[in-house]
Amino acid sequence: MRSDIEWSGARLRSITDIAAGIRLFEIEPSARFVAPAPGSHLKVTVYVDGRPDVRSYSIVGPCADGLYRIAVKRLPDSRGGSLYMWSLEPGANLTISQPANHFELTYGRPDYLLIAGGIGITPIYGMALALSQAKARVRLLYAARTEAELAFAEELRERLGDRLELFLDAEGRRVDLPAEFARLAPGGEVYLCGPIGMLEAAKTAWADSGRPVGGLRFETFGNSGRYATEAFRVRVPRLGLDLLVPENKSMLDALEDAGVAMIHDCRRGECGLCAVDILETEGVVDHRDVFFSDAQKQANAKMCTCVSRVARGGVTIDTADRTAAMPARQAASITAAP
Ligand code: FES
């Protein structure tokens, strides 16, 4: 189920490798171009096992020339979206949404700290350019595994000079979050995009700093968890279902494939619509969403099926729908019914 999104055709203008495992895609919309504000994302229809699906990608930079740019990291445990994007050639036709923004940059703050982990640089890059242009007081901490995996580092260095700091795992450098938050001027804000572990550490350090909750703004990517991605079992006793969620598929997709009419929207762990009740676990639930609070995740009563997974076992759940298990095609027609 998708919310009211305006979709249109587009053409892939060019593809460029910009860092190890990261490709930049320039997309020419056939519909009206809407200038994206920093933090905006674009939804793109991808095909996984021949079936259409939707992925959201942060828009990179200001796109002043009327082209949308997204950067896609090729992930070994991809659910298929990044593999699909990487299979495309220039000239390919795409279906895209208009830009939307759930990670808005507020101007006029006395100080800004931007933090990016890995591919999380994609929304942060545009924020860094915008804040630098606005002559705001801003620093950027950019963490990656290796130098080869850094994207946009040269452009950022040109704009920010020594206000850009790089933290490479390969060199053993880590961001000292409590110390960095302590340096931030009163009223300053932090914008962070990175893996869930980085985000959770930041939320803890921010709470410990005693600063206003709203001063930490964040976005994460739903494919990062505390545990390695692996296959796991899901049981739905009410529907008589017992299924295996493979490594390269989300629990949401696996449930839909089994004929369960699920409700969902963002598929990024943000809206909470896809959440199900956890009845029992035989493993560890790897909560990868940003919808539930830390306390809710610890209570382990619900999980977002679009991004969260289970490590070392399985989970028994109940779903919100009251549709009995049925062949996927039949269930899909019910899902799409008005
Ligand atoms: S669909 Fe939005 S959190 Fe899963």
PDB file of C-alpha atoms in Angstrom, residues 74-226:
ATOM      1  CA  ARG A  74      25.979  -1.665  -3.845  1.00  0.00           C
ATOM      2  CA  LEU A  75      25.205  -3.860  -0.872  1.00  0.00           C
ATOM      3  CA  PRO A  76      26.169  -7.528  -0.691  1.00  0.00           C
ATOM      4  CA  ASP A  77      23.062  -8.324   1.391  1.00  0.00           C
ATOM      5  CA  SER A  78      20.812  -6.083  -0.694  1.00  0.00           C
ATOM      6  CA  ARG A  79      17.106  -6.865  -0.910  1.00  0.00           C
ATOM      7  CA  GLY A  80      17.587  -6.270  -4.629  1.00  0.00           C
ATOM      8  CA  GLY A  81      17.168  -2.496  -4.950  1.00  0.00           C
ATOM      9  CA  SER A  82      20.830  -1.608  -5.180  1.00  0.00           C
ATOM     10  CA  LEU A  83      21.531  -4.553  -7.488  1.00  0.00           C
ATOM     11  CA  TYR A  84      18.737  -3.360  -9.775  1.00  0.00           C
ATOM     12  CA  MET A  85      20.050   0.205  -9.817  1.00  0.00           C
ATOM     13  CA  TRP A  86      23.550  -1.049 -10.528  1.00  0.00           C
ATOM     14  CA  SER A  87      22.249  -3.127 -13.452  1.00  0.00           C
ATOM     15  CA  LEU A  88      20.953  -0.019 -15.255  1.00  0.00           C
ATOM     16  CA  GLU A  89      22.623   1.666 -18.223  1.00  0.00           C
ATOM     17  CA  PRO A  90      22.433   5.352 -19.190  1.00  0.00           C
ATOM     18  CA  GLY A  91      19.248   6.025 -21.151  1.00  0.00           C
ATOM     19  CA  ALA A  92      17.169   3.625 -19.044  1.00  0.00           C
ATOM     20  CA  ASN A  93      13.608   4.648 -18.272  1.00  0.00           C
ATOM     21  CA  LEU A  94      12.677   5.063 -14.618  1.00  0.00           C
ATOM     22  CA  THR A  95       9.599   5.824 -12.581  1.00  0.00           C
ATOM     23  CA  ILE A  96      10.239   8.347  -9.828  1.00  0.00           C
ATOM     24  CA  SER A  97       8.299  10.348  -7.263  1.00  0.00           C
ATOM     25  CA  GLN A  98       8.510  14.056  -6.686  1.00  0.00           C
ATOM     26  CA  PRO A  99      11.067  14.939  -3.991  1.00  0.00           C
ATOM     27  CA  ALA A 100       9.815  14.728  -0.415  1.00  0.00           C
ATOM     28  CA  ASN A 101      11.572  15.773   2.752  1.00  0.00           C
ATOM     29  CA  HIS A 102      11.424  14.190   6.216  1.00  0.00           C
ATOM     30  CA  PHE A 103      14.891  15.396   7.196  1.00  0.00           C
ATOM     31  CA  GLU A 104      14.568  19.131   6.866  1.00  0.00           C
ATOM     32  CA  LEU A 105      17.374  21.537   7.587  1.00  0.00           C
ATOM     33  CA  THR A 106      16.441  24.492   9.791  1.00  0.00           C
ATOM     34  CA  TYR A 107      18.432  27.613   9.053  1.00  0.00           C
ATOM     35  CA  GLY A 108      19.407  30.336  11.509  1.00  0.00           C
ATOM     36  CA  ARG A 109      20.867  28.191  14.284  1.00  0.00           C
ATOM     37  CA  PRO A 110      24.040  29.507  15.976  1.00  0.00           C
ATOM     38  CA  ASP A 111      26.019  26.316  15.332  1.00  0.00           C
ATOM     39  CA  TYR A 112      25.702  23.110  13.305  1.00  0.00           C
ATOM     40  CA  LEU A 113      27.360  19.746  13.595  1.00  0.00           C
ATOM     41  CA  LEU A 114      26.828  17.410  10.640  1.00  0.00           C
ATOM     42  CA  ILE A 115      27.689  13.725  11.061  1.00  0.00           C
ATOM     43  CA  ALA A 116      27.740  11.199   8.222  1.00  0.00           C
ATOM     44  CA  GLY A 117      28.481   7.488   8.371  1.00  0.00           C
ATOM     45  CA  GLY A 118      29.204   5.725   5.067  1.00  0.00           C
ATOM     46  CA  ILE A 119      26.506   6.283   2.442  1.00  0.00           C
ATOM     47  CA  GLY A 120      24.821   8.546   5.007  1.00  0.00           C
ATOM     48  CA  ILE A 121      26.860  11.315   3.392  1.00  0.00           C
ATOM     49  CA  THR A 122      24.203  11.655   0.671  1.00  0.00           C
ATOM     50  CA  PRO A 123      21.755  13.962   2.518  1.00  0.00           C
ATOM     51  CA  ILE A 124      24.513  15.513   4.638  1.00  0.00           C
ATOM     52  CA  TYR A 125      26.471  16.642   1.555  1.00  0.00           C
ATOM     53  CA  GLY A 126      23.657  18.967   0.425  1.00  0.00           C
ATOM     54  CA  MET A 127      23.272  20.308   3.952  1.00  0.00           C
ATOM     55  CA  ALA A 128      26.995  21.051   4.156  1.00  0.00           C
ATOM     56  CA  LEU A 129      26.891  22.954   0.850  1.00  0.00           C
ATOM     57  CA  ALA A 130      23.780  24.898   1.868  1.00  0.00           C
ATOM     58  CA  LEU A 131      25.122  25.841   5.296  1.00  0.00           C
ATOM     59  CA  SER A 132      28.484  26.788   3.892  1.00  0.00           C
ATOM     60  CA  GLN A 133      26.774  28.995   1.313  1.00  0.00           C
ATOM     61  CA  ALA A 134      24.678  30.564   4.081  1.00  0.00           C
ATOM     62  CA  LYS A 135      27.960  31.252   5.916  1.00  0.00           C
ATOM     63  CA  ALA A 136      26.692  29.314   8.913  1.00  0.00           C
ATOM     64  CA  ARG A 137      29.003  28.007  11.588  1.00  0.00           C
ATOM     65  CA  VAL A 138      29.218  24.343  10.634  1.00  0.00           C
ATOM     66  CA  ARG A 139      31.484  21.330  11.040  1.00  0.00           C
ATOM     67  CA  LEU A 140      31.170  17.967   9.319  1.00  0.00           C
ATOM     68  CA  LEU A 141      32.389  14.667  10.743  1.00  0.00           C
ATOM     69  CA  TYR A 142      32.453  12.013   8.026  1.00  0.00           C
ATOM     70  CA  ALA A 143      33.129   8.384   8.967  1.00  0.00           C
ATOM     71  CA  ALA A 144      33.826   5.598   6.480  1.00  0.00           C
ATOM     72  CA  ARG A 145      35.579   2.284   6.507  1.00  0.00           C
ATOM     73  CA  THR A 146      38.354   3.199   4.090  1.00  0.00           C
ATOM     74  CA  GLU A 147      39.501   6.226   2.117  1.00  0.00           C
ATOM     75  CA  ALA A 148      38.320   4.580  -1.106  1.00  0.00           C
ATOM     76  CA  GLU A 149      34.760   4.573   0.240  1.00  0.00           C
ATOM     77  CA  LEU A 150      34.651   8.331   0.808  1.00  0.00           C
ATOM     78  CA  ALA A 151      32.297  10.118  -1.605  1.00  0.00           C
ATOM     79  CA  PHE A 152      32.343  13.878  -2.231  1.00  0.00           C
ATOM     80  CA  ALA A 153      35.316  14.317   0.117  1.00  0.00           C
ATOM     81  CA  GLU A 154      37.205  16.614  -2.280  1.00  0.00           C
ATOM     82  CA  GLU A 155      34.254  18.926  -2.903  1.00  0.00           C
ATOM     83  CA  LEU A 156      33.540  19.023   0.808  1.00  0.00           C
ATOM     84  CA  ARG A 157      37.154  19.817   1.598  1.00  0.00           C
ATOM     85  CA  GLU A 158      37.035  22.703  -0.875  1.00  0.00           C
ATOM     86  CA  ARG A 159      33.925  24.134   0.753  1.00  0.00           C
ATOM     87  CA  LEU A 160      34.637  23.409   4.400  1.00  0.00           C
ATOM     88  CA  GLY A 161      38.419  23.286   4.677  1.00  0.00           C
ATOM     89  CA  ASP A 162      39.417  22.058   8.123  1.00  0.00           C
ATOM     90  CA  ARG A 163      35.779  22.134   9.259  1.00  0.00           C
ATOM     91  CA  LEU A 164      35.589  18.712   7.558  1.00  0.00           C
ATOM     92  CA  GLU A 165      37.031  15.874   9.626  1.00  0.00           C
ATOM     93  CA  LEU A 166      37.383  12.353   8.299  1.00  0.00           C
ATOM     94  CA  PHE A 167      37.202   9.261  10.484  1.00  0.00           C
ATOM     95  CA  LEU A 168      38.392   6.087   8.795  1.00  0.00           C
ATOM     96  CA  ASP A 169      37.883   2.693  10.427  1.00  0.00           C
ATOM     97  CA  ALA A 170      41.024   1.568   8.637  1.00  0.00           C
ATOM     98  CA  GLU A 171      42.970   4.141  10.666  1.00  0.00           C
ATOM     99  CA  GLY A 172      41.186   3.322  13.907  1.00  0.00           C
ATOM    100  CA  ARG A 173      39.600   6.789  14.217  1.00  0.00           C
ATOM    101  CA  ARG A 174      36.168   7.042  15.814  1.00  0.00           C
ATOM    102  CA  VAL A 175      33.940  10.047  16.390  1.00  0.00           C
ATOM    103  CA  ASP A 176      33.904  10.974  20.090  1.00  0.00           C
ATOM    104  CA  LEU A 177      30.207  11.864  20.234  1.00  0.00           C
ATOM    105  CA  PRO A 178      30.039  13.156  23.838  1.00  0.00           C
ATOM    106  CA  ALA A 179      33.060  15.411  23.252  1.00  0.00           C
ATOM    107  CA  GLU A 180      31.665  16.687  19.952  1.00  0.00           C
ATOM    108  CA  PHE A 181      28.272  17.471  21.465  1.00  0.00           C
ATOM    109  CA  ALA A 182      29.987  19.305  24.323  1.00  0.00           C
ATOM    110  CA  ARG A 183      31.732  21.564  21.761  1.00  0.00           C
ATOM    111  CA  LEU A 184      28.462  22.602  20.131  1.00  0.00           C
ATOM    112  CA  ALA A 185      27.333  26.154  20.976  1.00  0.00           C
ATOM    113  CA  PRO A 186      24.081  26.491  22.984  1.00  0.00           C
ATOM    114  CA  GLY A 187      21.141  26.329  20.589  1.00  0.00           C
ATOM    115  CA  GLY A 188      23.236  24.448  18.048  1.00  0.00           C
ATOM    116  CA  GLU A 189      21.817  21.481  16.155  1.00  0.00           C
ATOM    117  CA  VAL A 190      23.161  18.137  15.004  1.00  0.00           C
ATOM    118  CA  TYR A 191      22.137  16.477  11.736  1.00  0.00           C
ATOM    119  CA  LEU A 192      23.196  12.854  11.447  1.00  0.00           C
ATOM    120  CA  CYS A 193      22.770  10.189   8.812  1.00  0.00           C
ATOM    121  CA  GLY A 194      24.493   6.880   9.318  1.00  0.00           C
ATOM    122  CA  PRO A 195      24.014   3.256  10.314  1.00  0.00           C
ATOM    123  CA  ILE A 196      21.690   2.418  13.177  1.00  0.00           C
ATOM    124  CA  GLY A 197      24.558   1.741  15.614  1.00  0.00           C
ATOM    125  CA  MET A 198      25.933   5.242  15.057  1.00  0.00           C
ATOM    126  CA  LEU A 199      22.478   6.725  15.451  1.00  0.00           C
ATOM    127  CA  GLU A 200      21.783   4.919  18.700  1.00  0.00           C
ATOM    128  CA  ALA A 201      25.145   5.959  20.138  1.00  0.00           C
ATOM    129  CA  ALA A 202      24.351   9.552  19.154  1.00  0.00           C
ATOM    130  CA  LYS A 203      20.903   9.423  20.747  1.00  0.00           C
ATOM    131  CA  THR A 204      22.418   8.177  24.008  1.00  0.00           C
ATOM    132  CA  ALA A 205      25.193  10.777  24.003  1.00  0.00           C
ATOM    133  CA  TRP A 206      22.708  13.521  23.117  1.00  0.00           C
ATOM    134  CA  ALA A 207      20.386  12.540  25.969  1.00  0.00           C
ATOM    135  CA  ASP A 208      23.370  12.492  28.346  1.00  0.00           C
ATOM    136  CA  SER A 209      24.349  15.983  27.173  1.00  0.00           C
ATOM    137  CA  GLY A 210      21.061  17.354  28.533  1.00  0.00           C
ATOM    138  CA  ARG A 211      20.382  19.312  25.352  1.00  0.00           C
ATOM    139  CA  PRO A 212      16.858  19.733  23.944  1.00  0.00           C
ATOM    140  CA  VAL A 213      15.631  16.512  22.316  1.00  0.00           C
ATOM    141  CA  GLY A 214      14.740  18.254  19.038  1.00  0.00           C
ATOM    142  CA  GLY A 215      18.302  19.464  18.563  1.00  0.00           C
ATOM    143  CA  LEU A 216      19.391  16.071  17.267  1.00  0.00           C
ATOM    144  CA  ARG A 217      17.931  15.448  13.812  1.00  0.00           C
ATOM    145  CA  PHE A 218      18.621  12.179  12.112  1.00  0.00           C
ATOM    146  CA  GLU A 219      17.952   9.759   9.343  1.00  0.00           C
ATOM    147  CA  THR A 220      19.278   6.259   8.960  1.00  0.00           C
ATOM    148  CA  PHE A 221      19.213   3.567   6.340  1.00  0.00           C
ATOM    149  CA  GLY A 222      17.097   0.554   7.020  1.00  0.00           C
ATOM    150  CA  ASN A 223      19.601  -2.020   5.934  1.00  0.00           C
ATOM    151  CA  SER A 224      21.985  -1.498   8.800  1.00  0.00           C
ATOM    152  CA  GLY A 225      21.566  -3.440  11.992  1.00  0.00           C
ATOM    153  CA  ARG A 226      23.459  -4.609  15.027  1.00  0.00           C
TER     154      ARG A 226
END
